[in-house]
PDB file of C-alpha atoms and ligand atoms in Angstrom:
ATOM      1  CA  MET R   1     -28.605  34.301  51.699  1.00  0.00           C
ATOM      2  CA  GLU R   2     -25.067  35.547  52.246  1.00  0.00           C
ATOM      3  CA  ILE R   3     -22.631  35.546  55.177  1.00  0.00           C
ATOM      4  CA  LYS R   4     -19.973  38.252  55.430  1.00  0.00           C
ATOM      5  CA  LYS R   5     -16.936  38.233  57.695  1.00  0.00           C
ATOM      6  CA  TYR R   6     -15.627  41.425  59.318  1.00  0.00           C
ATOM      7  CA  THR R   7     -12.541  42.149  61.370  1.00  0.00           C
ATOM      8  CA  ASN R   8     -14.207  45.185  62.968  1.00  0.00           C
ATOM      9  CA  LEU R   9     -17.622  45.004  64.630  1.00  0.00           C
ATOM     10  CA  PRO R  10     -20.040  46.122  61.888  1.00  0.00           C
ATOM     11  CA  ASP R  11     -23.139  48.259  62.496  1.00  0.00           C
ATOM     12  CA  GLU R  12     -25.437  45.363  61.540  1.00  0.00           C
ATOM     13  CA  ALA R  13     -23.953  43.194  64.305  1.00  0.00           C
ATOM     14  CA  LYS R  14     -24.203  46.071  66.789  1.00  0.00           C
ATOM     15  CA  ARG R  15     -27.884  46.463  65.955  1.00  0.00           C
ATOM     16  CA  ILE R  16     -28.840  42.791  66.247  1.00  0.00           C
ATOM     17  CA  ARG R  17     -26.807  42.238  69.424  1.00  0.00           C
ATOM     18  CA  THR R  18     -28.328  45.357  70.994  1.00  0.00           C
ATOM     19  CA  GLU R  19     -31.864  44.230  70.125  1.00  0.00           C
ATOM     20  CA  VAL R  20     -31.363  40.618  71.231  1.00  0.00           C
ATOM     21  CA  PHE R  21     -29.019  40.738  74.225  1.00  0.00           C
ATOM     22  CA  LEU R  22     -29.691  44.194  75.692  1.00  0.00           C
ATOM     23  CA  ASP R  23     -33.331  44.928  74.774  1.00  0.00           C
ATOM     24  CA  GLU R  24     -34.813  41.407  74.690  1.00  0.00           C
ATOM     25  CA  GLN R  25     -32.682  39.452  77.158  1.00  0.00           C
ATOM     26  CA  LYS R  26     -31.843  42.426  79.426  1.00  0.00           C
ATOM     27  CA  PHE R  27     -28.106  41.807  79.787  1.00  0.00           C
ATOM     28  CA  SER R  28     -26.327  44.964  80.911  1.00  0.00           C
ATOM     29  CA  VAL R  29     -22.892  44.291  79.400  1.00  0.00           C
ATOM     30  CA  GLU R  30     -22.795  43.376  75.730  1.00  0.00           C
ATOM     31  CA  PHE R  31     -19.836  44.976  73.952  1.00  0.00           C
ATOM     32  CA  ASP R  32     -16.347  44.281  75.288  1.00  0.00           C
ATOM     33  CA  GLU R  33     -12.645  44.134  74.439  1.00  0.00           C
ATOM     34  CA  ILE R  34     -13.070  40.743  72.739  1.00  0.00           C
ATOM     35  CA  ASP R  35     -14.989  42.546  69.987  1.00  0.00           C
ATOM     36  CA  ASP R  36     -11.672  44.205  69.057  1.00  0.00           C
ATOM     37  CA  ILE R  37      -9.863  40.902  68.466  1.00  0.00           C
ATOM     38  CA  ALA R  38     -12.749  38.696  67.246  1.00  0.00           C
ATOM     39  CA  ALA R  39     -13.897  37.975  63.723  1.00  0.00           C
ATOM     40  CA  HIS R  40     -17.546  38.921  63.240  1.00  0.00           C
ATOM     41  CA  LEU R  41     -20.002  37.157  60.935  1.00  0.00           C
ATOM     42  CA  VAL R  42     -23.263  38.683  59.713  1.00  0.00           C
ATOM     43  CA  LEU R  43     -25.860  36.634  57.841  1.00  0.00           C
ATOM     44  CA  PHE R  44     -27.975  38.570  55.326  1.00  0.00           C
ATOM     45  CA  ASP R  45     -31.278  37.138  54.124  1.00  0.00           C
ATOM     46  CA  ASP R  46     -32.351  36.981  50.475  1.00  0.00           C
ATOM     47  CA  ASN R  47     -33.642  40.578  50.703  1.00  0.00           C
ATOM     48  CA  GLY R  48     -30.285  41.816  51.942  1.00  0.00           C
ATOM     49  CA  ALA R  49     -31.494  42.331  55.521  1.00  0.00           C
ATOM     50  CA  ALA R  50     -29.088  41.438  58.336  1.00  0.00           C
ATOM     51  CA  ALA R  51     -30.691  38.532  60.216  1.00  0.00           C
ATOM     52  CA  GLY R  52     -28.024  36.812  62.306  1.00  0.00           C
ATOM     53  CA  VAL R  53     -24.615  37.315  63.883  1.00  0.00           C
ATOM     54  CA  CYS R  54     -21.835  35.614  65.794  1.00  0.00           C
ATOM     55  CA  ARG R  55     -18.205  36.262  66.650  1.00  0.00           C
ATOM     56  CA  TYR R  56     -15.258  33.914  67.077  1.00  0.00           C
ATOM     57  CA  PHE R  57     -11.761  34.260  68.494  1.00  0.00           C
ATOM     58  CA  PHE R  58      -8.885  32.208  69.852  1.00  0.00           C
ATOM     59  CA  SER R  59      -8.992  31.964  73.644  1.00  0.00           C
ATOM     60  CA  GLU R  60      -5.597  31.585  75.364  1.00  0.00           C
ATOM     61  CA  GLU R  61      -7.425  30.594  78.533  1.00  0.00           C
ATOM     62  CA  LYS R  62      -9.376  27.754  76.910  1.00  0.00           C
ATOM     63  CA  ASN R  63      -6.620  26.971  74.382  1.00  0.00           C
ATOM     64  CA  CYS R  64      -9.187  26.709  71.592  1.00  0.00           C
ATOM     65  CA  CYS R  65     -11.453  28.891  69.489  1.00  0.00           C
ATOM     66  CA  MET R  66     -14.631  30.233  71.025  1.00  0.00           C
ATOM     67  CA  ILE R  67     -17.818  31.141  69.182  1.00  0.00           C
ATOM     68  CA  GLY R  68     -20.029  33.627  70.973  1.00  0.00           C
ATOM     69  CA  ARG R  69     -22.709  36.289  70.771  1.00  0.00           C
ATOM     70  CA  VAL R  70     -24.746  33.995  68.520  1.00  0.00           C
ATOM     71  CA  ALA R  71     -28.022  35.735  67.748  1.00  0.00           C
ATOM     72  CA  VAL R  72     -30.754  35.651  65.131  1.00  0.00           C
ATOM     73  CA  ASP R  73     -33.274  38.489  65.141  1.00  0.00           C
ATOM     74  CA  LYS R  74     -36.749  37.482  66.300  1.00  0.00           C
ATOM     75  CA  ALA R  75     -38.399  37.603  62.884  1.00  0.00           C
ATOM     76  CA  HIS R  76     -35.903  35.125  61.421  1.00  0.00           C
ATOM     77  CA  ARG R  77     -35.757  32.464  64.171  1.00  0.00           C
ATOM     78  CA  GLY R  78     -36.687  28.831  63.689  1.00  0.00           C
ATOM     79  CA  GLN R  79     -35.666  28.784  60.031  1.00  0.00           C
ATOM     80  CA  GLY R  80     -32.248  27.217  60.443  1.00  0.00           C
ATOM     81  CA  LEU R  81     -30.293  30.488  60.184  1.00  0.00           C
ATOM     82  CA  GLY R  82     -28.640  30.114  63.585  1.00  0.00           C
ATOM     83  CA  SER R  83     -27.326  26.733  62.479  1.00  0.00           C
ATOM     84  CA  VAL R  84     -26.145  28.151  59.158  1.00  0.00           C
ATOM     85  CA  ILE R  85     -24.089  30.903  60.775  1.00  0.00           C
ATOM     86  CA  MET R  86     -22.604  28.458  63.322  1.00  0.00           C
ATOM     87  CA  LEU R  87     -21.563  26.076  60.543  1.00  0.00           C
ATOM     88  CA  GLU R  88     -19.943  28.936  58.612  1.00  0.00           C
ATOM     89  CA  ALA R  89     -17.967  29.965  61.713  1.00  0.00           C
ATOM     90  CA  GLU R  90     -16.868  26.341  62.185  1.00  0.00           C
ATOM     91  CA  LYS R  91     -15.743  26.155  58.553  1.00  0.00           C
ATOM     92  CA  LEU R  92     -13.654  29.316  58.894  1.00  0.00           C
ATOM     93  CA  ILE R  93     -12.171  28.141  62.198  1.00  0.00           C
ATOM     94  CA  ARG R  94     -11.221  24.823  60.600  1.00  0.00           C
ATOM     95  CA  GLU R  95      -9.598  26.729  57.711  1.00  0.00           C
ATOM     96  CA  ASP R  96      -7.584  28.679  60.297  1.00  0.00           C
ATOM     97  CA  GLY R  97      -6.173  25.333  61.453  1.00  0.00           C
ATOM     98  CA  TYR R  98      -8.039  24.844  64.725  1.00  0.00           C
ATOM     99  CA  SER R  99      -9.752  21.590  65.695  1.00  0.00           C
ATOM    100  CA  LYS R 100     -11.689  22.414  68.847  1.00  0.00           C
ATOM    101  CA  ILE R 101     -14.427  24.958  69.582  1.00  0.00           C
ATOM    102  CA  ALA R 102     -15.983  26.037  72.875  1.00  0.00           C
ATOM    103  CA  VAL R 103     -19.137  28.044  73.499  1.00  0.00           C
ATOM    104  CA  SER R 104     -20.329  29.581  76.745  1.00  0.00           C
ATOM    105  CA  ALA R 105     -23.949  28.593  76.244  1.00  0.00           C
ATOM    106  CA  GLN R 106     -27.030  29.876  77.964  1.00  0.00           C
ATOM    107  CA  CYS R 107     -28.455  26.668  79.498  1.00  0.00           C
ATOM    108  CA  ARG R 108     -31.856  27.512  78.019  1.00  0.00           C
ATOM    109  CA  VAL R 109     -30.509  27.153  74.461  1.00  0.00           C
ATOM    110  CA  SER R 110     -28.157  24.203  75.032  1.00  0.00           C
ATOM    111  CA  PRO R 111     -30.415  22.020  72.766  1.00  0.00           C
ATOM    112  CA  PHE R 112     -29.527  24.388  69.898  1.00  0.00           C
ATOM    113  CA  TYR R 113     -25.810  23.718  70.384  1.00  0.00           C
ATOM    114  CA  GLU R 114     -26.427  19.997  70.998  1.00  0.00           C
ATOM    115  CA  SER R 115     -28.180  19.831  67.630  1.00  0.00           C
ATOM    116  CA  LEU R 116     -24.861  21.010  66.156  1.00  0.00           C
ATOM    117  CA  GLY R 117     -22.757  18.412  67.985  1.00  0.00           C
ATOM    118  CA  TYR R 118     -21.619  20.410  71.045  1.00  0.00           C
ATOM    119  CA  LYS R 119     -21.311  18.552  74.349  1.00  0.00           C
ATOM    120  CA  LYS R 120     -21.753  20.020  77.824  1.00  0.00           C
ATOM    121  CA  THR R 121     -18.649  20.092  79.986  1.00  0.00           C
ATOM    122  CA  GLY R 122     -18.170  21.102  83.617  1.00  0.00           C
ATOM    123  CA  GLU R 123     -20.643  22.725  85.962  1.00  0.00           C
ATOM    124  CA  GLU R 124     -23.243  25.375  85.277  1.00  0.00           C
ATOM    125  CA  TYR R 125     -22.278  28.940  86.212  1.00  0.00           C
ATOM    126  CA  LEU R 126     -23.977  32.324  86.285  1.00  0.00           C
ATOM    127  CA  ASP R 127     -23.133  35.097  83.854  1.00  0.00           C
ATOM    128  CA  GLU R 128     -25.134  38.214  84.698  1.00  0.00           C
ATOM    129  CA  TYR R 129     -27.520  36.022  86.756  1.00  0.00           C
ATOM    130  CA  CYS R 130     -28.206  33.827  83.714  1.00  0.00           C
ATOM    131  CA  PRO R 131     -27.297  30.093  83.962  1.00  0.00           C
ATOM    132  CA  HIS R 132     -24.594  29.136  81.458  1.00  0.00           C
ATOM    133  CA  ILE R 133     -22.636  25.995  80.671  1.00  0.00           C
ATOM    134  CA  MET R 134     -19.447  25.465  78.683  1.00  0.00           C
ATOM    135  CA  MET R 135     -19.984  23.275  75.609  1.00  0.00           C
ATOM    136  CA  VAL R 136     -17.310  21.922  73.290  1.00  0.00           C
ATOM    137  CA  LYS R 137     -17.029  20.374  69.849  1.00  0.00           C
ATOM    138  CA  GLU R 138     -14.082  18.631  68.234  1.00  0.00           C
ATOM    139  CA  LEU R 139     -13.973  19.439  64.536  1.00  0.00           C
TER     140      LEU R 139
HETATM  141  N1  COA G 201     -34.117  26.675  72.689  1.00  0.00           N
HETATM  142  C1  COA G 201     -33.919  25.346  72.507  1.00  0.00           C
HETATM  143  N2  COA G 201     -33.586  24.796  71.311  1.00  0.00           N
HETATM  144  C2  COA G 201     -33.461  25.611  70.256  1.00  0.00           C
HETATM  145  C3  COA G 201     -33.671  27.004  70.380  1.00  0.00           C
HETATM  146  C4  COA G 201     -34.003  27.536  71.659  1.00  0.00           C
HETATM  147  N3  COA G 201     -34.225  28.852  71.856  1.00  0.00           N
HETATM  148  N4  COA G 201     -33.481  27.557  69.165  1.00  0.00           N
HETATM  149  C5  COA G 201     -33.168  26.550  68.326  1.00  0.00           C
HETATM  150  N5  COA G 201     -33.141  25.373  68.986  1.00  0.00           N
HETATM  151  C6  COA G 201     -32.783  24.067  68.449  1.00  0.00           C
HETATM  152  C7  COA G 201     -33.903  23.369  67.802  1.00  0.00           C
HETATM  153  O1  COA G 201     -33.766  21.981  68.141  1.00  0.00           O
HETATM  154  C8  COA G 201     -33.677  23.521  66.330  1.00  0.00           C
HETATM  155  O2  COA G 201     -34.041  22.351  65.687  1.00  0.00           O
HETATM  156  P1  COA G 201     -35.509  22.243  64.962  1.00  0.00           P
HETATM  157  O3  COA G 201     -35.375  23.067  63.724  1.00  0.00           O
HETATM  158  O4  COA G 201     -35.609  20.796  64.728  1.00  0.00           O
HETATM  159  O5  COA G 201     -36.493  22.794  65.915  1.00  0.00           O
HETATM  160  C9  COA G 201     -32.169  23.685  66.201  1.00  0.00           C
HETATM  161  O6  COA G 201     -31.761  24.233  67.455  1.00  0.00           O
HETATM  162  C10 COA G 201     -31.746  24.619  65.071  1.00  0.00           C
HETATM  163  O7  COA G 201     -32.430  25.826  65.189  1.00  0.00           O
HETATM  164  P2  COA G 201     -32.228  27.083  64.202  1.00  0.00           P
HETATM  165  O8  COA G 201     -33.505  27.329  63.453  1.00  0.00           O
HETATM  166  O9  COA G 201     -30.988  26.927  63.406  1.00  0.00           O
HETATM  167  O10 COA G 201     -32.030  28.240  65.280  1.00  0.00           O
HETATM  168  P3  COA G 201     -32.372  29.809  65.128  1.00  0.00           P
HETATM  169  O11 COA G 201     -32.073  30.316  63.775  1.00  0.00           O
HETATM  170  O12 COA G 201     -33.731  30.064  65.662  1.00  0.00           O
HETATM  171  O13 COA G 201     -31.292  30.438  66.139  1.00  0.00           O
HETATM  172  C11 COA G 201     -30.696  31.052  68.369  1.00  0.00           C
HETATM  173  C12 COA G 201     -31.125  29.905  67.443  1.00  0.00           C
HETATM  174  C13 COA G 201     -30.427  30.469  69.763  1.00  0.00           C
HETATM  175  C14 COA G 201     -29.425  31.700  67.832  1.00  0.00           C
HETATM  176  C15 COA G 201     -31.863  32.077  68.426  1.00  0.00           C
HETATM  177  O14 COA G 201     -32.992  31.474  69.038  1.00  0.00           O
HETATM  178  C16 COA G 201     -31.530  33.355  69.176  1.00  0.00           C
HETATM  179  O15 COA G 201     -30.957  34.281  68.622  1.00  0.00           O
HETATM  180  N6  COA G 201     -31.891  33.418  70.474  1.00  0.00           N
HETATM  181  C17 COA G 201     -31.629  34.615  71.279  1.00  0.00           C
HETATM  182  C18 COA G 201     -30.150  34.814  71.526  1.00  0.00           C
HETATM  183  C19 COA G 201     -29.522  33.674  72.284  1.00  0.00           C
HETATM  184  O16 COA G 201     -30.055  33.167  73.265  1.00  0.00           O
HETATM  185  N7  COA G 201     -28.339  33.265  71.804  1.00  0.00           N
HETATM  186  C20 COA G 201     -27.585  32.202  72.413  1.00  0.00           C
HETATM  187  C21 COA G 201     -26.608  32.747  73.381  1.00  0.00           C
HETATM  188  S1  COA G 201     -25.662  31.452  74.165  1.00  0.00           S
END
């Protein structure tokens, strides 16, 4: 397994995010201006196939780093890869000198982030009709 970091959104990330967030979860807006400033991680499995993605960036509004667009393609879920890519993003964020991370989590998958030490904060809100909650972790 290998994780690569990109400063421009790579085709592998475009493909997985399209399949997961647009085709599977039916969101209508996926790619945005944050993609231009974010770092993008792609996890490749042992056969060299892209299996998971996330992006991270510094948010002026939240005054911390945010990890987002976390997705593992369907065939690779439940094998710990989502956790692996999150931990790699955290490592890189720590190396950049930041000590706090926020994620805008779909409420449905909050147990995934809780398993990584993120804590819910504030009220639930809707993003494209989907319940979300802000979750934070101090590194
Ligand atoms: N709902 C609730 N808990 C979940 C979960 C889900 N969909 N997926 C994982 N978890 C929890 C489990 O407790 C799991 O622990 P276990 O191994 O003891 O069962 C732990 O998180 C680690 O899971 P892991 O195998 O590392 O997760 P994954 O590789 O399957 O990736 C996602 C998790 C959420 C990235 C993946 O399911 C996915 O891509 N989902 C669709 C996209 C999405 O919803 N992204 C989140 C946007 S906020």
